[in-house]
Tab-separated table of C-alpha atoms in Angstrom:
chain	number	residue	atom	x	y	z
A	1	MET	CA	22.434	27.509	-12.758
A	2	ASP	CA	19.756	25.981	-10.285
A	3	LEU	CA	17.813	24.099	-12.397
A	4	LYS	CA	14.552	24.057	-14.190
A	5	LEU	CA	13.218	21.166	-12.802
A	6	ALA	CA	9.649	20.358	-14.608
A	7	LEU	CA	8.022	16.760	-13.766
A	8	LYS	CA	5.997	14.492	-16.727
A	9	VAL	CA	4.073	11.780	-15.573
A	10	ASN	CA	2.826	9.780	-17.949
A	11	ASP	CA	3.637	9.133	-22.190
A	12	LYS	CA	0.836	10.183	-22.965
A	13	ASP	CA	0.490	13.543	-21.581
A	14	ASN	CA	0.426	16.493	-23.175
A	15	VAL	CA	1.776	18.808	-20.035
A	16	ALA	CA	4.261	18.588	-16.993
A	17	THR	CA	4.426	20.455	-14.077
A	18	ILE	CA	6.955	23.255	-12.863
A	19	PHE	CA	9.065	22.399	-9.661
A	20	ALA	CA	10.651	25.721	-9.733
A	21	ASN	CA	10.246	28.894	-8.283
A	22	ASP	CA	10.542	32.190	-9.747
A	23	ILE	CA	10.027	31.347	-13.891
A	24	LYS	CA	9.611	33.738	-15.692
A	25	ALA	CA	8.347	34.227	-19.111
A	26	HIS	CA	11.498	32.478	-22.504
A	27	MET	CA	13.428	30.787	-19.891
A	28	GLN	CA	14.413	27.105	-20.450
A	29	VAL	CA	13.260	24.188	-18.303
A	30	ASP	CA	14.017	20.299	-18.299
A	31	VAL	CA	10.968	18.738	-18.669
A	32	HIS	CA	12.264	15.730	-16.884
A	33	ASP	CA	9.753	12.448	-17.125
A	34	LYS	CA	9.694	8.580	-16.020
A	35	LYS	CA	12.269	7.115	-17.622
A	36	GLY	CA	14.934	10.231	-16.778
A	37	ALA	CA	15.002	11.454	-20.752
A	38	ASP	CA	15.468	15.228	-20.610
A	39	VAL	CA	14.194	18.316	-22.929
A	40	LEU	CA	14.679	21.627	-23.130
A	41	LEU	CA	11.607	23.528	-23.667
A	42	THR	CA	11.608	27.490	-23.668
A	43	VAL	CA	8.425	28.906	-21.273
A	44	ASN	CA	6.053	31.436	-22.962
A	45	SER	CA	4.788	33.263	-19.980
A	46	ASP	CA	5.528	33.037	-16.097
A	47	ILE	CA	4.196	30.525	-14.582
A	48	PRO	CA	3.628	29.482	-10.869
A	49	TYR	CA	5.361	27.238	-8.514
A	50	GLY	CA	3.462	23.588	-8.939
A	51	HIS	CA	1.111	24.990	-12.285
A	52	LYS	CA	1.482	23.486	-16.143
A	53	ILE	CA	3.256	24.023	-18.784
A	54	ALA	CA	1.640	22.447	-22.843
A	55	LEU	CA	4.635	20.119	-24.147
A	56	GLN	CA	2.718	20.350	-27.148
A	57	ASP	CA	0.529	22.680	-29.612
A	58	ILE	CA	-2.931	21.880	-28.019
A	59	ASN	CA	-6.005	22.664	-30.198
A	60	LYS	CA	-9.353	24.289	-28.714
A	61	GLY	CA	-11.696	21.001	-27.249
A	62	GLU	CA	-9.056	18.968	-27.892
A	63	LEU	CA	-8.459	16.635	-24.379
A	64	ILE	CA	-5.416	17.431	-21.726
A	65	ILE	CA	-3.542	15.007	-19.947
A	66	LYS	CA	-2.077	14.558	-16.673
A	67	TYR	CA	-1.086	10.608	-15.586
A	68	GLY	CA	-2.158	9.332	-19.189
A	69	GLU	CA	-6.191	10.528	-17.686
A	70	GLU	CA	-7.721	13.645	-19.214
A	71	ILE	CA	-8.243	16.284	-16.606
A	72	GLY	CA	-10.268	18.502	-18.874
A	73	MET	CA	-10.581	20.225	-22.778
A	74	ALA	CA	-8.821	22.582	-23.684
A	75	SER	CA	-10.881	25.548	-23.983
A	76	GLN	CA	-8.398	28.313	-26.760
A	77	ALA	CA	-5.600	27.486	-28.448
A	78	ILE	CA	-2.864	26.687	-26.277
A	79	LYS	CA	1.209	26.825	-28.158
A	80	LYS	CA	4.002	24.710	-26.958
A	81	GLY	CA	5.347	25.637	-24.281
A	82	ASP	CA	2.317	28.686	-22.680
A	83	TYR	CA	1.486	28.246	-19.119
A	84	VAL	CA	-1.986	25.852	-18.554
A	85	HIS	CA	-4.481	26.496	-15.740
A	86	VAL	CA	-8.466	27.516	-15.411
A	87	HIS	CA	-8.467	30.075	-17.482
A	88	ASN	CA	-7.721	28.011	-21.097
A	89	LEU	CA	-8.718	24.259	-19.443
A	90	GLU	CA	-11.581	23.354	-18.586
A	91	SER	CA	-12.808	20.559	-16.141
A	92	MET	CA	-16.454	18.803	-18.017
A	93	ARG	CA	-17.497	17.061	-14.584
A	94	GLY	CA	-20.062	18.084	-12.079
A	95	ARG	CA	-21.081	21.449	-14.519
A	96	GLY	CA	-24.724	22.459	-13.231
A	97	ASP	CA	-24.148	25.154	-14.869
A	98	LEU	CA	-24.772	23.313	-18.490
A	99	GLN	CA	-26.898	21.255	-16.875
A	100	ALA	CA	-28.935	23.978	-16.444
A	101	GLY	CA	-28.176	25.597	-19.993
A	102	GLU	CA	-29.438	21.987	-21.823
A	103	LYS	CA	-32.843	22.298	-20.337
B	1	MET	CA	0.920	-2.331	20.517
B	2	GLY	CA	-2.449	-1.882	21.533
B	3	TYR	CA	-5.251	-1.481	24.488
B	4	LEU	CA	-6.650	-4.126	24.315
B	5	ARG	CA	-10.837	-3.766	23.523
B	6	PRO	CA	-13.301	-6.771	24.068
B	7	ASP	CA	-13.764	-6.463	20.650
B	8	GLY	CA	-10.523	-6.877	19.834
B	9	LYS	CA	-9.251	-3.914	18.493
B	10	ALA	CA	-6.574	-2.155	20.301
B	11	GLY	CA	-6.727	1.332	21.175
B	12	ALA	CA	-4.009	3.441	20.179
B	13	ARG	CA	-5.177	5.926	22.446
B	14	ASN	CA	-7.311	5.637	26.050
B	15	PHE	CA	-10.164	8.421	26.188
B	16	VAL	CA	-13.064	9.122	27.527
B	17	GLY	CA	-15.134	10.357	24.833
B	18	ILE	CA	-17.724	12.549	25.432
B	19	ILE	CA	-20.376	12.064	22.977
B	20	PRO	CA	-23.082	14.772	22.399
B	21	THR	CA	-26.178	13.247	20.932
B	22	VAL	CA	-27.358	16.550	19.798
B	23	THR	CA	-26.435	20.390	18.846
B	24	CYS	CA	-27.674	21.258	21.869
B	25	ALA	CA	-25.527	19.527	24.627
B	26	ASN	CA	-22.346	20.732	22.164
B	27	ASP	CA	-21.766	23.180	25.636
B	28	VAL	CA	-22.559	21.442	28.690
B	29	ALA	CA	-20.530	18.578	27.100
B	30	GLN	CA	-16.886	20.432	26.561
B	31	ALA	CA	-16.910	22.225	30.235
B	32	ILE	CA	-17.295	17.997	30.860
B	33	CYS	CA	-14.235	17.291	28.514
B	34	ARG	CA	-12.231	20.712	30.094
B	35	GLN	CA	-12.559	19.857	33.494
B	36	VAL	CA	-11.620	16.516	33.331
B	37	GLN	CA	-8.347	14.880	32.313
B	38	GLY	CA	-8.024	11.842	29.870
B	39	THR	CA	-10.974	13.057	27.654
B	40	VAL	CA	-11.640	13.845	24.057
B	41	VAL	CA	-15.338	15.892	23.445
B	42	TYR	CA	-16.837	15.167	19.751
B	43	LEU	CA	-18.394	19.163	19.097
B	44	HIS	CA	-20.977	18.405	16.030
B	45	HIS	CA	-24.061	20.451	14.447
B	46	GLN	CA	-25.975	17.552	14.136
B	47	GLY	CA	-28.999	14.882	15.976
B	48	CYS	CA	-32.845	17.187	15.274
B	49	CYS	CA	-34.683	18.813	12.452
B	50	GLN	CA	-33.640	16.603	10.040
B	51	MET	CA	-35.194	14.067	8.670
B	52	PRO	CA	-35.580	10.715	9.241
B	53	PRO	CA	-32.756	9.254	6.895
B	54	ASP	CA	-30.111	11.254	8.634
B	55	LEU	CA	-31.134	10.986	12.426
B	56	THR	CA	-30.453	7.687	11.917
B	57	ARG	CA	-26.827	8.483	10.191
B	58	VAL	CA	-26.058	10.676	13.184
B	59	THR	CA	-27.532	8.068	15.597
B	60	ASP	CA	-25.217	5.339	14.160
B	61	THR	CA	-22.528	7.585	13.251
B	62	LEU	CA	-22.188	7.937	17.075
B	63	ILE	CA	-23.164	4.640	18.175
B	64	SER	CA	-19.418	3.619	15.937
B	65	ILE	CA	-17.806	6.238	17.256
B	66	GLY	CA	-19.113	5.238	20.681
B	67	LYS	CA	-17.363	1.534	19.775
B	68	SER	CA	-13.750	3.232	18.318
B	69	PRO	CA	-10.845	1.632	19.507
B	70	ASN	CA	-9.134	4.271	20.850
B	71	VAL	CA	-12.750	5.047	23.087
B	72	GLY	CA	-11.897	3.579	26.449
B	73	ALA	CA	-15.523	4.236	27.885
B	74	VAL	CA	-18.301	6.615	27.230
B	75	LEU	CA	-20.774	9.377	28.560
B	76	LEU	CA	-22.871	10.333	25.997
B	77	VAL	CA	-24.480	13.673	26.781
B	78	SER	CA	-28.398	13.741	25.787
B	79	LEU	CA	-30.551	17.364	25.759
B	80	GLY	CA	-33.342	14.837	26.272
B	81	CYS	CA	-36.234	15.895	23.296
B	82	GLU	CA	-33.621	15.642	20.074
B	83	GLY	CA	-34.188	13.766	17.422
B	84	THR	CA	-31.957	11.262	17.379
B	85	ASN	CA	-32.067	7.742	19.853
B	86	HIS	CA	-30.103	9.007	22.279
B	87	GLN	CA	-31.334	5.727	24.078
B	88	ARG	CA	-30.691	2.877	20.880
B	89	ILE	CA	-27.041	4.939	20.939
B	90	TYR	CA	-26.804	4.216	24.854
B	91	GLU	CA	-27.868	0.129	24.484
B	92	GLU	CA	-25.973	-0.677	21.388
B	93	LEU	CA	-22.607	1.151	22.863
B	94	LYS	CA	-23.795	-0.720	26.279
B	95	LYS	CA	-23.126	-4.603	24.631
B	96	THR	CA	-19.289	-2.909	23.288
B	97	GLY	CA	-18.705	-3.913	26.889
B	98	LYS	CA	-17.012	-0.745	27.510
B	99	PRO	CA	-18.364	1.310	30.894
B	100	ILE	CA	-20.973	3.746	28.937
B	101	GLU	CA	-22.822	6.392	31.110
B	102	ILE	CA	-26.184	8.742	30.012
B	103	ILE	CA	-26.654	11.984	31.503
B	104	HIS	CA	-29.811	14.314	29.994
B	105	ILE	CA	-29.608	17.739	30.597
B	106	GLN	CA	-34.027	18.682	30.986
B	107	GLU	CA	-33.676	15.844	33.172
B	108	LEU	CA	-31.210	17.223	35.711
B	109	GLY	CA	-32.316	20.440	35.953
B	110	GLY	CA	-29.990	22.359	33.308
B	111	VAL	CA	-26.818	23.557	32.047
B	112	SER	CA	-25.057	23.705	35.470
B	113	ASN	CA	-26.438	20.175	37.089
B	114	SER	CA	-25.266	18.857	33.896
B	115	ILE	CA	-22.154	19.504	34.216
B	116	GLN	CA	-22.100	19.290	37.798
B	117	LYS	CA	-23.342	15.310	37.519
B	118	GLY	CA	-21.192	14.589	34.487
B	119	THR	CA	-18.075	15.672	35.515
B	120	ASP	CA	-18.598	13.469	38.449
B	121	ILE	CA	-19.034	10.956	36.340
B	122	ALA	CA	-16.011	11.290	33.802
B	123	ARG	CA	-14.163	11.590	36.717
B	124	ASN	CA	-14.676	8.609	37.700
B	125	LEU	CA	-14.965	6.672	34.211
B	126	ALA	CA	-11.831	8.470	33.526
B	127	ILE	CA	-9.615	6.714	36.876
B	128	LYS	CA	-11.291	3.345	35.975
B	129	ILE	CA	-9.440	3.093	32.377
B	130	SER	CA	-6.233	4.980	33.274
B	131	GLY	CA	-4.373	2.655	34.328
B	132	LEU	CA	-4.924	0.215	31.159
B	133	GLN	CA	-1.692	-0.866	29.605
B	134	ARG	CA	-0.982	-1.110	26.136
B	135	GLU	CA	-0.494	-4.868	25.415
B	136	PRO	CA	1.528	-6.235	22.546
B	137	VAL	CA	-0.834	-7.258	18.947
B	138	ASP	CA	-0.067	-8.069	15.292
B	139	ILE	CA	-0.417	-5.101	12.835
B	140	ALA	CA	-2.899	-7.176	11.062
B	141	ASN	CA	-4.372	-5.093	14.060
B	142	VAL	CA	-4.921	-1.485	12.386
B	143	VAL	CA	-7.443	-0.250	10.382
B	144	MET	CA	-5.266	2.858	8.994
B	145	SER	CA	-7.423	5.646	7.552
B	146	ILE	CA	-5.914	7.732	4.709
B	147	LYS	CA	-6.806	11.287	3.199
B	148	CYS	CA	-5.576	14.661	0.986
B	149	GLY	CA	-6.488	17.530	1.753
B	150	ALA	CA	-5.317	21.707	1.497
B	151	SER	CA	-3.908	19.337	-1.848
B	152	ASP	CA	-1.876	21.547	-4.358
B	153	ALA	CA	0.152	19.891	-7.639
B	154	THR	CA	3.166	18.177	-5.426
B	155	SER	CA	0.570	15.775	-2.829
B	156	GLY	CA	-0.224	13.327	-6.525
B	157	MET	CA	3.852	13.738	-6.965
B	158	ALA	CA	5.305	12.695	-3.561
B	159	SER	CA	2.772	12.720	-0.350
B	160	ASN	CA	0.141	10.317	-1.528
B	161	CYS	CA	2.447	8.652	-3.611
B	162	VAL	CA	4.090	8.074	0.252
B	163	ILE	CA	0.583	6.968	1.350
B	164	GLY	CA	-0.128	4.716	-1.630
B	165	TYR	CA	3.563	3.511	-0.434
B	166	ILE	CA	2.696	2.272	3.192
B	167	ALA	CA	-1.320	1.271	1.854
B	168	ASP	CA	0.369	-1.878	-0.539
B	169	LYS	CA	2.922	-2.730	2.433
B	170	ILE	CA	0.836	-2.765	5.257
B	171	ILE	CA	-2.489	-4.522	3.821
B	172	ASP	CA	0.608	-7.296	2.309
B	173	LEU	CA	0.778	-7.482	6.488
B	174	GLY	CA	-2.961	-8.310	7.120
B	175	ALA	CA	-4.114	-4.627	8.050
B	176	THR	CA	-7.041	-3.038	7.274
B	177	ILE	CA	-7.254	0.840	5.348
B	178	VAL	CA	-9.490	2.749	3.997
B	179	PHE	CA	-10.207	5.515	2.233
B	180	GLY	CA	-12.943	8.081	1.183
B	181	GLU	CA	-13.753	11.167	-0.612
B	182	THR	CA	-15.662	10.410	-2.809
B	183	THR	CA	-16.015	13.830	-4.301
B	184	GLU	CA	-12.223	13.485	-5.138
B	185	PHE	CA	-13.108	10.597	-7.096
B	186	ILE	CA	-14.562	12.200	-10.033
B	187	GLY	CA	-12.560	12.009	-13.136
B	188	GLY	CA	-10.711	9.417	-12.011
B	189	GLU	CA	-13.799	6.720	-11.134
B	190	HIS	CA	-13.098	4.428	-14.189
B	191	LEU	CA	-9.201	3.549	-12.549
B	192	LEU	CA	-10.649	2.561	-8.895
B	193	ALA	CA	-13.934	0.705	-10.754
B	194	LYS	CA	-10.592	-1.288	-12.262
B	195	ARG	CA	-9.652	-2.678	-9.080
B	196	ALA	CA	-12.783	-3.583	-7.561
B	197	VAL	CA	-12.352	-7.422	-6.605
B	198	ASN	CA	-15.608	-7.752	-8.312
B	199	LYS	CA	-18.175	-6.052	-10.680
B	200	THR	CA	-21.059	-5.709	-8.083
B	201	VAL	CA	-18.494	-3.901	-5.850
B	202	GLY	CA	-16.832	-1.553	-9.182
B	203	ASP	CA	-20.458	-0.797	-10.288
B	204	LYS	CA	-21.028	0.710	-6.208
B	205	ILE	CA	-18.017	2.290	-7.295
B	206	ILE	CA	-19.626	4.565	-9.413
B	207	GLN	CA	-23.368	4.986	-8.736
B	208	LYS	CA	-21.411	6.936	-5.134
B	209	VAL	CA	-19.788	9.311	-7.659
B	210	ASN	CA	-22.679	9.403	-9.694
B	211	GLU	CA	-24.511	10.257	-7.067
B	212	MET	CA	-22.302	13.137	-5.941
B	213	GLU	CA	-21.495	14.210	-9.038
B	214	ALA	CA	-25.436	14.353	-9.512
B	215	ARG	CA	-25.868	16.233	-6.074
B	216	ALA	CA	-23.293	18.722	-7.032
B	217	LYS	CA	-24.886	19.429	-9.629
B	218	SER	CA	-28.606	19.601	-8.667
B	219	ILE	CA	-27.476	23.127	-7.171
B	220	GLY	CA	-27.528	24.284	-10.636
B	221	CYS	CA	-24.148	25.896	-11.180
B	222	ASP	CA	-20.545	24.671	-12.059
B	223	MET	CA	-19.067	22.710	-9.401
B	224	ARG	CA	-15.965	24.111	-9.793
B	225	LYS	CA	-16.832	27.116	-7.578
B	226	GLY	CA	-16.104	24.494	-4.897
B	227	GLN	CA	-13.894	22.114	-6.356
B	228	PRO	CA	-11.426	22.320	-7.024
B	229	THR	CA	-10.614	24.322	-4.024
B	230	PRO	CA	-9.081	28.126	-4.640
B	231	GLY	CA	-6.192	26.757	-2.507
B	232	ASN	CA	-6.632	23.899	-4.502
B	233	ILE	CA	-6.195	26.168	-7.394
B	234	ALA	CA	-3.769	28.796	-6.247
B	235	GLY	CA	-1.171	25.065	-6.150
B	236	GLY	CA	-1.924	24.092	-9.882
B	237	LEU	CA	-4.976	22.074	-9.875
B	238	SER	CA	-6.958	22.906	-12.592
B	239	SER	CA	-9.784	21.117	-12.804
B	240	ILE	CA	-11.615	17.897	-10.230
B	241	GLU	CA	-10.203	15.376	-12.331
B	242	GLU	CA	-6.781	16.271	-12.000
B	243	LYS	CA	-7.514	16.715	-7.837
B	244	SER	CA	-9.006	13.804	-8.294
B	245	LEU	CA	-6.130	11.971	-10.326
B	246	GLY	CA	-3.567	12.961	-8.081
B	247	ALA	CA	-5.687	11.666	-4.840
B	248	ILE	CA	-6.144	8.636	-5.313
B	249	VAL	CA	-2.540	7.064	-5.407
B	250	LYS	CA	-2.401	7.421	-2.288
B	251	SER	CA	-5.175	4.583	-2.190
B	252	GLY	CA	-1.340	1.934	-3.852
B	253	THR	CA	-2.468	-0.650	-5.446
B	254	ARG	CA	-4.189	-3.436	-4.242
B	255	PRO	CA	-7.378	-5.216	-5.048
B	256	ILE	CA	-10.661	-3.022	-3.749
B	257	GLN	CA	-12.920	-5.340	-1.502
B	258	GLY	CA	-15.956	-2.844	-0.805
B	259	VAL	CA	-17.617	0.501	0.048
B	260	LEU	CA	-18.895	1.147	3.275
B	261	GLU	CA	-21.686	3.959	4.110
B	262	TYR	CA	-20.368	6.888	5.965
B	263	PRO	CA	-21.604	5.401	9.492
B	264	GLU	CA	-20.386	2.087	8.933
B	265	TYR	CA	-17.698	0.494	11.591
B	266	ILE	CA	-15.360	-1.907	10.116
B	267	THR	CA	-15.718	-5.461	11.975
B	268	THR	CA	-13.560	-8.032	10.802
B	269	GLN	CA	-13.102	-7.050	7.029
B	270	LYS	CA	-8.699	-7.163	5.677
B	271	GLY	CA	-7.492	-5.498	3.247
B	272	LEU	CA	-8.183	-1.492	1.202
B	273	TRP	CA	-12.188	-0.453	1.386
B	274	ILE	CA	-13.988	2.798	0.696
B	275	LYS	CA	-15.824	4.353	2.849
B	276	ASP	CA	-18.869	7.022	0.746
B	277	THR	CA	-17.836	10.611	2.308
B	278	PRO	CA	-17.170	14.333	1.499
B	279	GLY	CA	-13.154	15.543	1.676
B	280	ARG	CA	-14.061	18.155	3.627
B	281	GLU	CA	-12.318	17.177	6.619
B	282	PRO	CA	-14.293	17.727	9.506
B	283	GLU	CA	-16.911	15.056	7.852
B	284	ILE	CA	-14.610	12.543	6.661
B	285	LEU	CA	-12.457	12.851	9.932
B	286	THR	CA	-15.450	12.011	11.610
B	287	GLY	CA	-16.135	9.622	9.216
B	288	MET	CA	-12.714	7.625	9.329
B	289	ALA	CA	-12.788	7.652	13.024
B	290	ALA	CA	-16.550	6.232	13.133
B	291	THR	CA	-14.728	2.966	11.094
B	292	GLY	CA	-13.294	2.299	13.905
B	293	ALA	CA	-8.764	3.467	12.128
B	294	GLN	CA	-6.860	3.775	15.069
B	295	PHE	CA	-5.601	7.029	12.981
B	296	MET	CA	-5.155	8.559	9.809
B	297	LEU	CA	-2.219	9.463	7.512
B	298	PHE	CA	-2.553	12.982	6.235
B	299	SER	CA	-1.565	13.706	2.753
B	300	THR	CA	-0.862	18.303	2.193
B	301	GLY	CA	0.815	19.918	-0.437
B	302	ARG	CA	-0.508	23.757	1.058
B	303	GLY	CA	-0.318	22.880	4.871
B	304	ALA	CA	-3.651	21.789	7.178
B	305	PRO	CA	-2.988	21.593	10.302
B	306	GLN	CA	-6.567	19.077	10.619
B	307	GLY	CA	-7.242	16.603	12.935
B	308	PHE	CA	-9.437	14.874	15.472
B	309	PRO	CA	-10.203	14.275	18.736
B	310	SER	CA	-9.050	11.022	19.718
B	311	MET	CA	-7.576	9.524	15.872
B	312	PRO	CA	-3.816	11.062	15.424
B	313	VAL	CA	-3.384	12.485	11.738
B	314	ILE	CA	0.300	12.018	10.675
B	315	LYS	CA	1.114	15.065	8.669
B	316	ILE	CA	3.086	14.371	5.092
B	317	CYS	CA	3.816	17.168	3.631
B	318	GLY	CA	4.587	16.694	-0.271
B	319	ASN	CA	6.022	20.647	-0.566
B	320	PRO	CA	8.796	21.769	0.393
B	321	ASN	CA	7.720	24.903	0.421
B	322	THR	CA	4.738	24.588	3.324
B	323	TYR	CA	6.947	22.007	5.051
B	324	GLU	CA	9.561	25.032	5.766
B	325	ARG	CA	6.720	26.913	6.647
B	326	MET	CA	5.135	24.993	8.623
B	327	LYS	CA	7.405	22.298	10.972
B	328	ASN	CA	5.266	22.988	13.381
B	329	ASP	CA	2.213	21.627	12.111
B	330	MET	CA	3.230	19.328	9.678
B	331	ASP	CA	5.205	15.622	11.278
B	332	ILE	CA	7.162	13.788	7.480
B	333	ASN	CA	8.780	16.241	4.818
B	334	ALA	CA	7.680	14.052	1.246
B	335	GLY	CA	9.000	17.502	-0.066
B	336	ARG	CA	12.544	15.662	-0.847
B	337	ILE	CA	10.756	13.604	-3.088
B	338	ILE	CA	9.770	16.739	-4.945
B	339	THR	CA	13.605	17.982	-4.858
B	340	GLY	CA	14.811	14.860	-5.278
B	341	ALA	CA	16.717	14.068	-2.299
B	342	LYS	CA	14.718	11.236	-1.032
B	343	THR	CA	12.692	8.606	-3.325
B	344	ILE	CA	9.953	7.459	-2.290
B	345	GLU	CA	10.468	4.035	-0.689
B	346	GLN	CA	13.010	6.771	1.357
B	347	VAL	CA	10.580	7.991	2.372
B	348	GLY	CA	7.729	5.677	3.232
B	349	GLU	CA	9.951	4.013	5.292
B	350	GLU	CA	10.236	7.033	7.367
B	351	VAL	CA	6.121	7.104	7.643
B	352	PHE	CA	5.975	3.621	8.429
B	353	LYS	CA	8.402	3.789	11.604
B	354	LYS	CA	6.431	7.124	12.795
B	355	MET	CA	3.123	4.918	12.187
B	356	LEU	CA	4.218	2.293	14.503
B	357	ARG	CA	5.381	5.006	17.058
B	358	VAL	CA	2.155	6.869	16.941
B	359	LEU	CA	0.538	3.704	17.476
B	360	ASN	CA	2.595	3.127	20.439
B	361	GLY	CA	2.293	6.492	22.334
B	362	GLU	CA	4.172	9.214	20.251
B	363	LEU	CA	2.521	12.328	19.518
B	364	THR	CA	1.336	13.833	16.487
B	365	LYS	CA	2.042	17.649	15.581
B	366	ASN	CA	-1.436	17.988	15.875
B	367	GLU	CA	-2.325	16.086	19.240
B	368	ALA	CA	0.712	17.848	20.727
B	369	VAL	CA	-0.750	21.741	19.861
B	370	GLN	CA	-4.513	20.223	20.340
B	371	TYR	CA	-5.676	21.157	17.105
B	372	PHE	CA	-8.620	19.400	16.074
B	373	SER	CA	-12.207	21.058	17.600
B	374	ALA	CA	-13.286	21.692	13.888
B	375	ILE	CA	-15.448	18.047	13.605
B	376	ASP	CA	-18.681	17.051	12.011
B	377	ILE	CA	-21.210	14.610	10.700
B	378	HIS	CA	-22.146	14.130	6.855
B	379	CYS	CA	-25.506	14.089	6.424
B	380	LEU	CA	-27.191	14.283	2.752
B	381	GLY	CA	-30.961	16.160	3.532
B	382	PRO	CA	-31.549	19.149	4.491
B	383	VAL	CA	-31.635	21.150	8.017
B	384	ILE	CA	-35.631	22.126	8.717
């Protein structure tokens, strides 16, 4: 069986990045961390190469962490194994739209 | 090895630089460049109908490009009535000790005469510098610029890590590195500020990021319409914060000595420096050439083919799929890190060897196909 690899960069991360082609719903990926530990995780929907998967449940409004740092906020509830991208992750920086709304 | 210049820097290349002092002189400058072997031209869209701070910025940037160690002689092509101070560009470049000439299109009676006269001058300059030989120079003479473009999720995990490895290695050997893309510090600026040599430099980094973010906010829309780019998003990057955290990896781990302004030419400084630039390639490559960088390491995931007329650009591709598709534009395959075939150190040593060969004259892929005409000067105010 081909290795379906996902990389977790930092212990604090609640997402990992998938480096495998053709990841479909219900497949298992091997989440590999910096220390070499491997955990199998079932994917809830199709995820493209280089895109992220949730390693745990993340509530709406909670921070999403990669490289041990915040990369945005969950704009809706995210389940373990969900695809995480612009549809459920919201950037909080350079937001002139929010600033305009505050005026 | 390098071409020794009067200011003590050593060039990796030895071109006659043809510099239009305003966008109106672009066509004449380009026509001259086509006629004469050994010349390069810097086409840009600035130099008139701008506010005074930007006219000074364009003037200073063109001076710095002329100072670049990869440029052995300069022909300035002026229209004659532009907003940039073409006389000051000429005087400042004269001080470098390099052969410098200037022509004015209006004085010479128009385009045809200027192309004729400029071609004669450029030919003589090219012959004059063509006999220069490379001489041995220490690696401490190197000024390297670094950049990532058309990034995806592999950039922050492979190709930018390789550049970070080289950055640490050559700083320890006494070299100078300049990195930019202030837009792509947003979300990671606190990590850079912590690496500043002192609080003044740390505060300056935060200030530059705040200014860039304020510019994005000032037009009243969501920055996500521009950053990450549609290509970044398709490549798996979900926010500017994520893109930034992957981008700053390429600066390595050494202390940050200071922040250079966009037009600034680096003089005797060593170590790691930031230059205040945007992320877009034409503007940042121009800014980096103006720093005096002899070459650039450029990391990509989705496959950016861009280069610069007088600054070789070594492309390091982090995505194994992209490398296979775009081998003819990519110099190094860092995708082998993602597949587990190679370590960051192993690919880093390959890049180091390539870097030395390029400094000694080996062409990069972008030079071989001459993909380098999209350049420009980054300005702050409106064109009016």
